[in-house]
mmCIF file of C-alpha atoms in Angstrom:
data_model
loop_
_atom_site.group_PDB
_atom_site.id
_atom_site.type_symbol
_atom_site.label_atom_id
_atom_site.label_comp_id
_atom_site.label_asym_id
_atom_site.label_seq_id
_atom_site.Cartn_x
_atom_site.Cartn_y
_atom_site.Cartn_z
ATOM 1 C CA MET A 1 167.353 -71.533 47.601
ATOM 2 C CA ALA A 2 164.568 -69.066 46.921
ATOM 3 C CA LYS A 3 162.675 -67.370 49.751
ATOM 4 C CA ARG A 4 158.970 -66.755 50.240
ATOM 5 C CA ILE A 5 156.352 -65.759 52.787
ATOM 6 C CA GLN A 6 153.908 -68.479 53.799
ATOM 7 C CA PHE A 7 151.376 -69.189 56.553
ATOM 8 C CA SER A 8 150.348 -72.538 58.053
ATOM 9 C CA SER A 9 147.404 -71.285 60.124
ATOM 10 C CA HIS A 10 145.055 -68.321 60.037
ATOM 11 C CA GLY A 11 145.495 -65.318 62.303
ATOM 12 C CA GLY A 12 147.206 -61.950 62.531
ATOM 13 C CA PRO A 13 150.445 -60.868 60.867
ATOM 14 C CA GLU A 14 152.390 -63.008 63.340
ATOM 15 C CA VAL A 15 151.415 -66.196 61.432
ATOM 16 C CA LEU A 16 153.490 -65.145 58.417
ATOM 17 C CA GLU A 17 156.772 -67.048 58.015
ATOM 18 C CA TYR A 18 159.787 -66.207 55.851
ATOM 19 C CA VAL A 19 161.069 -69.560 54.587
ATOM 20 C CA GLY A 20 163.264 -71.129 51.942
ATOM 21 C CA TYR A 21 161.642 -73.230 49.224
ATOM 22 C CA GLN A 22 162.278 -74.852 45.855
ATOM 23 C CA PRO A 23 160.378 -73.053 43.055
ATOM 24 C CA ALA A 24 158.372 -75.285 40.738
ATOM 25 C CA GLU A 25 159.141 -75.729 37.083
ATOM 26 C CA PRO A 26 156.472 -74.096 34.905
ATOM 27 C CA GLY A 27 153.817 -76.387 33.449
ATOM 28 C CA PRO A 28 152.918 -76.348 29.740
ATOM 29 C CA GLN A 29 150.878 -73.104 29.956
ATOM 30 C CA GLN A 30 152.764 -71.497 32.838
ATOM 31 C CA VAL A 31 155.486 -68.875 33.177
ATOM 32 C CA ARG A 32 158.036 -68.485 35.973
ATOM 33 C CA VAL A 33 158.745 -64.884 36.889
ATOM 34 C CA SER A 34 161.726 -63.529 38.812
ATOM 35 C CA ASN A 35 160.016 -60.889 40.940
ATOM 36 C CA LYS A 36 161.601 -57.443 41.103
ATOM 37 C CA ALA A 37 158.808 -55.861 43.191
ATOM 38 C CA ILE A 38 155.665 -57.202 44.899
ATOM 39 C CA GLY A 39 152.409 -55.441 45.694
ATOM 40 C CA LEU A 40 150.785 -55.341 49.147
ATOM 41 C CA ASN A 41 146.975 -55.258 49.286
ATOM 42 C CA PHE A 42 144.100 -55.572 51.759
ATOM 43 C CA ILE A 43 142.953 -58.769 50.078
ATOM 44 C CA ASP A 44 146.204 -60.381 51.264
ATOM 45 C CA THR A 45 145.038 -59.925 54.858
ATOM 46 C CA TYR A 46 141.709 -61.588 54.019
ATOM 47 C CA TYR A 47 143.507 -64.792 52.980
ATOM 48 C CA ARG A 48 145.824 -64.620 55.985
ATOM 49 C CA SER A 49 142.930 -64.180 58.430
ATOM 50 C CA GLY A 50 140.755 -66.848 56.832
ATOM 51 C CA LEU A 51 138.019 -64.501 55.576
ATOM 52 C CA TYR A 52 138.912 -65.844 52.134
ATOM 53 C CA PRO A 53 140.031 -69.493 52.315
ATOM 54 C CA PRO A 54 143.253 -70.330 50.451
ATOM 55 C CA PRO A 55 143.315 -73.533 48.385
ATOM 56 C CA ALA A 56 145.385 -75.326 51.035
ATOM 57 C CA LEU A 57 147.670 -74.811 54.029
ATOM 58 C CA PRO A 58 150.513 -74.024 54.243
ATOM 59 C CA SER A 59 149.872 -71.343 51.655
ATOM 60 C CA GLY A 60 151.815 -68.662 49.866
ATOM 61 C CA LEU A 61 150.423 -65.163 49.855
ATOM 62 C CA GLY A 62 150.011 -62.207 47.536
ATOM 63 C CA ALA A 63 148.683 -61.881 44.002
ATOM 64 C CA GLU A 64 150.508 -58.884 42.529
ATOM 65 C CA GLY A 65 154.001 -58.283 41.278
ATOM 66 C CA ALA A 66 156.307 -57.416 38.415
ATOM 67 C CA GLY A 67 159.526 -58.867 37.127
ATOM 68 C CA VAL A 68 161.279 -60.713 34.326
ATOM 69 C CA VAL A 69 160.337 -64.022 32.736
ATOM 70 C CA GLU A 70 162.972 -66.630 33.600
ATOM 71 C CA ALA A 71 161.299 -69.795 32.255
ATOM 72 C CA VAL A 72 158.272 -70.692 30.130
ATOM 73 C CA GLY A 73 156.224 -73.841 29.624
ATOM 74 C CA SER A 74 156.153 -75.803 26.393
ATOM 75 C CA ASP A 75 152.816 -74.361 25.198
ATOM 76 C CA VAL A 76 153.426 -70.702 26.099
ATOM 77 C CA THR A 77 153.146 -68.417 23.077
ATOM 78 C CA ARG A 78 152.721 -64.868 24.408
ATOM 79 C CA PHE A 79 155.931 -64.601 26.453
ATOM 80 C CA LYS A 80 159.605 -65.515 26.203
ATOM 81 C CA VAL A 81 162.543 -65.542 28.619
ATOM 82 C CA GLY A 82 163.653 -61.989 29.365
ATOM 83 C CA ASP A 83 160.267 -60.317 28.839
ATOM 84 C CA ARG A 84 159.206 -57.641 31.317
ATOM 85 C CA VAL A 85 155.861 -58.640 32.810
ATOM 86 C CA ALA A 86 153.391 -57.761 35.537
ATOM 87 C CA TYR A 87 150.425 -59.459 37.171
ATOM 88 C CA GLY A 88 147.689 -58.535 39.596
ATOM 89 C CA SER A 89 145.338 -61.486 39.889
ATOM 90 C CA GLY A 90 147.318 -64.338 41.361
ATOM 91 C CA PRO A 91 147.436 -67.217 41.955
ATOM 92 C CA LEU A 92 148.569 -66.831 45.555
ATOM 93 C CA GLY A 93 152.331 -66.842 46.038
ATOM 94 C CA ALA A 94 153.533 -63.434 44.865
ATOM 95 C CA TYR A 95 155.293 -62.837 48.209
ATOM 96 C CA SER A 96 158.346 -64.681 46.911
ATOM 97 C CA ASP A 97 161.592 -64.330 44.998
ATOM 98 C CA VAL A 98 160.052 -66.160 42.038
ATOM 99 C CA HIS A 99 156.472 -66.995 41.140
ATOM 100 C CA VAL A 100 154.914 -69.484 38.706
ATOM 101 C CA LEU A 101 151.717 -68.259 37.050
ATOM 102 C CA PRO A 102 149.398 -69.192 34.182
ATOM 103 C CA GLU A 103 150.336 -67.394 30.978
ATOM 104 C CA ALA A 104 146.830 -65.867 30.863
ATOM 105 C CA ASN A 105 147.414 -64.012 34.165
ATOM 106 C CA LEU A 106 150.408 -62.020 32.905
ATOM 107 C CA VAL A 107 150.581 -58.798 30.926
ATOM 108 C CA HIS A 108 153.422 -57.293 28.940
ATOM 109 C CA LEU A 109 155.008 -54.389 30.815
ATOM 110 C CA PRO A 110 156.176 -51.487 28.641
ATOM 111 C CA GLU A 111 159.594 -49.938 29.247
ATOM 112 C CA SER A 112 157.869 -46.699 30.281
ATOM 113 C CA ILE A 113 156.538 -48.365 33.451
ATOM 114 C CA SER A 114 159.007 -49.421 36.172
ATOM 115 C CA PHE A 115 158.768 -52.693 38.077
ATOM 116 C CA GLU A 116 157.985 -50.775 41.279
ATOM 117 C CA GLN A 117 155.248 -48.767 39.570
ATOM 118 C CA ALA A 118 153.685 -51.922 38.167
ATOM 119 C CA ALA A 119 153.830 -53.806 41.475
ATOM 120 C CA GLY A 120 152.335 -50.817 43.241
ATOM 121 C CA VAL A 121 149.525 -50.297 40.756
ATOM 122 C CA MET A 122 148.419 -53.497 39.014
ATOM 123 C CA LEU A 123 145.730 -54.754 41.387
ATOM 124 C CA LYS A 124 144.657 -51.313 42.573
ATOM 125 C CA GLY A 125 144.840 -49.752 39.115
ATOM 126 C CA LEU A 126 142.962 -52.564 37.402
ATOM 127 C CA THR A 127 140.382 -52.326 40.180
ATOM 128 C CA VAL A 128 139.905 -48.623 39.468
ATOM 129 C CA GLN A 129 139.733 -49.369 35.744
ATOM 130 C CA TYR A 130 136.829 -51.776 36.080
ATOM 131 C CA LEU A 131 135.079 -49.665 38.737
ATOM 132 C CA LEU A 132 135.131 -46.364 36.840
ATOM 133 C CA ARG A 133 135.173 -47.651 33.271
ATOM 134 C CA GLN A 134 133.033 -50.805 33.408
ATOM 135 C CA THR A 135 130.961 -51.415 36.570
ATOM 136 C CA TYR A 136 129.560 -47.887 36.311
ATOM 137 C CA GLU A 137 131.021 -46.283 33.211
ATOM 138 C CA LEU A 138 131.677 -42.656 34.079
ATOM 139 C CA LYS A 139 131.251 -40.273 31.167
ATOM 140 C CA GLY A 140 132.288 -36.995 32.830
ATOM 141 C CA GLY A 141 130.239 -34.416 34.659
ATOM 142 C CA GLU A 142 128.995 -36.799 37.363
ATOM 143 C CA THR A 143 129.416 -36.275 41.104
ATOM 144 C CA ILE A 144 130.332 -39.509 42.887
ATOM 145 C CA LEU A 145 131.292 -40.706 46.374
ATOM 146 C CA PHE A 146 134.432 -42.801 46.906
ATOM 147 C CA HIS A 147 135.316 -44.099 50.364
ATOM 148 C CA ALA A 148 138.907 -44.174 51.693
ATOM 149 C CA ALA A 149 140.011 -41.668 49.081
ATOM 150 C CA ALA A 150 143.579 -41.339 50.392
ATOM 151 C CA GLY A 151 144.353 -45.057 50.266
ATOM 152 C CA GLY A 152 145.984 -47.004 47.470
ATOM 153 C CA VAL A 153 142.827 -47.543 45.407
ATOM 154 C CA GLY A 154 141.334 -44.203 46.403
ATOM 155 C CA SER A 155 144.365 -42.163 45.388
ATOM 156 C CA LEU A 156 144.261 -43.692 41.917
ATOM 157 C CA ALA A 157 140.494 -43.218 41.693
ATOM 158 C CA CYS A 158 140.845 -39.516 42.528
ATOM 159 C CA GLN A 159 143.298 -39.049 39.673
ATOM 160 C CA TRP A 160 141.357 -41.117 37.144
ATOM 161 C CA ALA A 161 138.060 -39.414 38.027
ATOM 162 C CA LYS A 162 139.610 -35.974 37.592
ATOM 163 C CA ALA A 163 141.024 -36.988 34.210
ATOM 164 C CA LEU A 164 137.506 -38.037 33.168
ATOM 165 C CA GLY A 165 135.994 -34.740 34.317
ATOM 166 C CA VAL A 166 134.192 -36.317 37.272
ATOM 167 C CA ARG A 167 133.642 -34.587 40.625
ATOM 168 C CA LEU A 168 134.824 -37.121 43.213
ATOM 169 C CA ILE A 169 133.805 -36.652 46.842
ATOM 170 C CA GLY A 170 136.219 -38.687 48.955
ATOM 171 C CA THR A 171 135.805 -39.814 52.546
ATOM 172 C CA VAL A 172 138.909 -39.658 54.739
ATOM 173 C CA SER A 173 139.809 -40.059 58.406
ATOM 174 C CA SER A 174 141.971 -36.977 59.010
ATOM 175 C CA ALA A 175 142.943 -33.556 57.729
ATOM 176 C CA GLU A 176 146.231 -35.030 56.498
ATOM 177 C CA LYS A 177 144.429 -37.638 54.390
ATOM 178 C CA ALA A 178 142.010 -34.987 53.128
ATOM 179 C CA ALA A 179 145.003 -33.052 51.823
ATOM 180 C CA ILE A 180 146.338 -36.193 50.135
ATOM 181 C CA ALA A 181 143.017 -36.876 48.415
ATOM 182 C CA LYS A 182 142.728 -33.260 47.292
ATOM 183 C CA SER A 183 146.270 -33.322 45.928
ATOM 184 C CA HIS A 184 145.280 -36.299 43.770
ATOM 185 C CA GLY A 185 142.253 -34.585 42.327
ATOM 186 C CA ALA A 186 139.356 -35.136 44.720
ATOM 187 C CA TRP A 187 136.741 -32.423 44.171
ATOM 188 C CA GLU A 188 135.752 -32.388 47.852
ATOM 189 C CA THR A 189 136.544 -34.486 50.926
ATOM 190 C CA ILE A 190 134.544 -35.494 53.992
ATOM 191 C CA ASP A 191 136.350 -36.274 57.256
ATOM 192 C CA TYR A 192 134.122 -39.010 58.664
ATOM 193 C CA SER A 193 135.783 -38.715 62.075
ATOM 194 C CA LYS A 194 134.325 -35.210 62.448
ATOM 195 C CA GLU A 195 131.599 -34.788 59.837
ATOM 196 C CA ASN A 196 128.303 -36.487 59.047
ATOM 197 C CA VAL A 197 128.940 -38.095 55.663
ATOM 198 C CA VAL A 198 125.303 -38.289 54.562
ATOM 199 C CA GLN A 199 124.612 -34.680 55.553
ATOM 200 C CA ARG A 200 127.704 -33.420 53.720
ATOM 201 C CA VAL A 201 126.822 -35.383 50.577
ATOM 202 C CA LEU A 202 123.368 -33.808 50.618
ATOM 203 C CA GLU A 203 124.940 -30.358 50.985
ATOM 204 C CA LEU A 204 127.475 -30.927 48.213
ATOM 205 C CA THR A 205 124.854 -32.257 45.773
ATOM 206 C CA ASP A 206 122.040 -29.781 46.573
ATOM 207 C CA GLY A 207 120.047 -32.620 48.082
ATOM 208 C CA LYS A 208 120.267 -34.880 45.016
ATOM 209 C CA LYS A 209 122.742 -37.432 46.443
ATOM 210 C CA VAL A 210 125.021 -39.289 43.987
ATOM 211 C CA PRO A 211 124.309 -41.772 41.193
ATOM 212 C CA VAL A 212 127.048 -44.134 42.361
ATOM 213 C CA VAL A 213 128.961 -44.819 45.583
ATOM 214 C CA TYR A 214 132.173 -46.845 45.484
ATOM 215 C CA ASP A 215 132.674 -48.592 48.828
ATOM 216 C CA GLY A 216 135.771 -50.668 49.569
ATOM 217 C CA VAL A 217 135.377 -50.355 53.350
ATOM 218 C CA GLY A 218 132.431 -52.700 53.814
ATOM 219 C CA LYS A 219 130.674 -53.294 57.115
ATOM 220 C CA ASP A 220 131.303 -49.899 58.741
ATOM 221 C CA THR A 221 130.102 -47.833 55.774
ATOM 222 C CA TRP A 222 127.311 -50.011 54.356
ATOM 223 C CA LEU A 223 124.331 -48.052 55.704
ATOM 224 C CA THR A 224 126.017 -44.690 55.190
ATOM 225 C CA SER A 225 126.693 -45.584 51.582
ATOM 226 C CA LEU A 226 123.085 -46.568 50.949
ATOM 227 C CA ASP A 227 121.935 -43.227 52.364
ATOM 228 C CA CYS A 228 124.170 -41.358 49.889
ATOM 229 C CA VAL A 229 122.873 -43.063 46.736
ATOM 230 C CA ALA A 230 120.265 -41.213 44.694
ATOM 231 C CA PRO A 231 117.009 -43.059 43.873
ATOM 232 C CA ARG A 232 117.652 -45.860 41.339
ATOM 233 C CA GLY A 233 121.384 -45.320 41.828
ATOM 234 C CA LEU A 234 124.110 -47.897 42.356
ATOM 235 C CA LEU A 235 126.180 -48.913 45.379
ATOM 236 C CA VAL A 236 129.364 -50.665 44.295
ATOM 237 C CA SER A 237 130.606 -52.671 47.298
ATOM 238 C CA PHE A 238 134.055 -53.865 46.232
ATOM 239 C CA GLY A 239 135.970 -54.511 49.474
ATOM 240 C CA ASN A 240 135.867 -55.457 53.149
ATOM 241 C CA ALA A 241 138.488 -53.292 54.854
ATOM 242 C CA SER A 242 136.313 -53.024 58.000
ATOM 243 C CA GLY A 243 134.774 -56.491 57.702
ATOM 244 C CA ALA A 244 132.340 -58.219 55.381
ATOM 245 C CA VAL A 245 128.817 -56.947 54.801
ATOM 246 C CA ASP A 246 126.349 -59.640 55.865
ATOM 247 C CA GLY A 247 122.744 -60.071 56.949
ATOM 248 C CA VAL A 248 121.479 -57.793 54.183
ATOM 249 C CA ASN A 249 117.708 -57.372 53.949
ATOM 250 C CA LEU A 250 116.894 -56.685 50.295
ATOM 251 C CA GLY A 251 113.902 -54.631 51.402
ATOM 252 C CA ILE A 252 116.265 -51.869 52.464
ATOM 253 C CA LEU A 253 117.020 -51.232 48.775
ATOM 254 C CA ALA A 254 113.362 -50.524 48.139
ATOM 255 C CA ALA A 255 113.013 -48.353 51.219
ATOM 256 C CA LYS A 256 115.961 -46.181 50.241
ATOM 257 C CA GLY A 257 114.894 -45.521 46.663
ATOM 258 C CA SER A 258 114.838 -48.653 44.457
ATOM 259 C CA LEU A 259 118.622 -48.889 44.703
ATOM 260 C CA TYR A 260 120.963 -51.265 42.930
ATOM 261 C CA VAL A 261 123.886 -53.002 44.654
ATOM 262 C CA THR A 262 126.730 -54.960 43.079
ATOM 263 C CA ARG A 263 129.657 -56.854 44.591
ATOM 264 C CA PRO A 264 132.174 -57.021 41.717
ATOM 265 C CA THR A 265 135.584 -58.692 41.563
ATOM 266 C CA LEU A 266 138.553 -58.116 39.301
ATOM 267 C CA ALA A 267 138.544 -61.757 38.216
ATOM 268 C CA THR A 268 135.100 -61.376 36.660
ATOM 269 C CA TYR A 269 136.188 -58.412 34.546
ATOM 270 C CA ALA A 270 139.716 -59.548 33.680
ATOM 271 C CA ASN A 271 138.353 -62.970 32.798
ATOM 272 C CA ASN A 272 140.677 -63.756 29.906
ATOM 273 C CA ALA A 273 144.101 -62.743 28.622
ATOM 274 C CA GLU A 274 142.723 -60.287 26.056
ATOM 275 C CA ASN A 275 140.534 -58.405 28.543
ATOM 276 C CA LEU A 276 143.340 -58.334 31.102
ATOM 277 C CA GLN A 277 145.877 -56.893 28.638
ATOM 278 C CA ARG A 278 143.336 -54.353 27.352
ATOM 279 C CA MET A 279 142.596 -53.137 30.880
ATOM 280 C CA ALA A 280 146.309 -53.018 31.721
ATOM 281 C CA ASP A 281 147.111 -51.110 28.525
ATOM 282 C CA GLU A 282 144.552 -48.433 29.434
ATOM 283 C CA LEU A 283 146.042 -48.223 32.935
ATOM 284 C CA PHE A 284 149.615 -48.010 31.636
ATOM 285 C CA GLY A 285 148.521 -45.353 29.155
ATOM 286 C CA MET A 286 147.100 -43.228 31.964
ATOM 287 C CA ILE A 287 150.422 -43.522 33.830
ATOM 288 C CA SER A 288 152.616 -42.861 30.788
ATOM 289 C CA SER A 289 150.569 -39.769 29.889
ATOM 290 C CA GLY A 290 151.023 -38.343 33.390
ATOM 291 C CA LYS A 291 147.312 -38.397 34.169
ATOM 292 C CA ILE A 292 147.972 -40.921 36.942
ATOM 293 C CA LYS A 293 150.985 -40.875 39.239
ATOM 294 C CA VAL A 294 151.796 -43.992 41.251
ATOM 295 C CA ASP A 295 152.669 -42.951 44.799
ATOM 296 C CA ILE A 296 154.780 -45.652 46.415
ATOM 297 C CA ASN A 297 155.001 -44.303 49.937
ATOM 298 C CA GLN A 298 156.157 -47.445 51.762
ATOM 299 C CA ARG A 299 158.795 -50.018 50.827
ATOM 300 C CA TYR A 300 159.633 -53.070 52.952
ATOM 301 C CA PRO A 301 162.006 -56.000 52.466
ATOM 302 C CA LEU A 302 160.040 -59.165 51.673
ATOM 303 C CA ALA A 303 161.168 -60.599 55.017
ATOM 304 C CA GLU A 304 159.221 -57.814 56.790
ATOM 305 C CA ALA A 305 155.864 -58.608 55.183
ATOM 306 C CA ALA A 306 154.228 -59.079 58.602
ATOM 307 C CA LYS A 307 155.204 -55.565 59.654
ATOM 308 C CA ALA A 308 153.959 -54.169 56.350
ATOM 309 C CA GLN A 309 150.584 -55.873 56.760
ATOM 310 C CA ALA A 310 150.234 -54.610 60.329
ATOM 311 C CA GLU A 311 150.777 -51.039 59.147
ATOM 312 C CA LEU A 312 148.293 -51.501 56.314
ATOM 313 C CA SER A 313 145.584 -52.930 58.598
ATOM 314 C CA ALA A 314 146.079 -50.085 61.077
ATOM 315 C CA ARG A 315 145.535 -47.608 58.213
ATOM 316 C CA ARG A 316 148.922 -46.030 58.820
ATOM 317 C CA THR A 317 149.834 -46.212 55.137
ATOM 318 C CA THR A 318 149.039 -43.937 52.211
ATOM 319 C CA GLY A 319 149.282 -44.619 48.506
ATOM 320 C CA SER A 320 150.890 -47.930 47.565
ATOM 321 C CA THR A 321 153.122 -50.248 49.578
ATOM 322 C CA ILE A 322 155.530 -52.663 47.938
ATOM 323 C CA LEU A 323 157.722 -55.529 49.111
ATOM 324 C CA LEU A 324 161.211 -55.976 47.674
ATOM 325 C CA PRO A 325 162.754 -59.477 47.315
#
């Protein structure tokens, strides 16, 4: 019998259960994947806690993984049994030995990318792709601010920004994480536990601020981020690591310089199979060329998913974390 992680009620990591289950047969447009590695992401904790409601309870968890196709539905045309594949956009249930997904949610995984690399990079890497290449398309020469620059998304963003010729200022919580961000290509770092972020951004930009701030932290950094955006610039709020941003008064955008704010999601950008594969191909190309290195700094057995999530939420992880079936 296959094993998976599920939860029957919302709460902390303790609600996660490691149980046996019978995997479903793929429907006409579905593919069943034997997972070789599974990605761990902050969004997983949002579903577990109830911030994002799952379709039903009990629910599986996780949306990212890589493995080998073991069965296909009758109408599947893009994949066959034995193909190496990866996915980063669900549906929920990736924390499992096997996972059944719509054909449109899978991408072909080249031999040059390992299963662990793919599981550690798909969601985070595709997020960086749409942030830097689509939400605000960086051309090179810009100075930008990226919060949590030593984390999984931030570490990739530092590398991608450097490859584009962009000066990335990264916020971090310690000297150790500053060193990590710098090693990945951050132009400068700001230790928010000791330094005033807004003041340092003003100093680093000669008072001009930045045209775009990428903020995956949320509630705790909302006002700081707004104060770092240049007039008519953009705040990209793409995550809720510290809690959701709410109670926003639109007048604050006028008061701080006719600012723009967007709350993008991967699903909106990777909204069909062609767009998803195109984004993944660009990501894989960056990895294969050596411009991006996937740092998998934590590995846990699937059965220890609760422990892995606790470490992630406490910000005791760096780079990517994966679960191994």
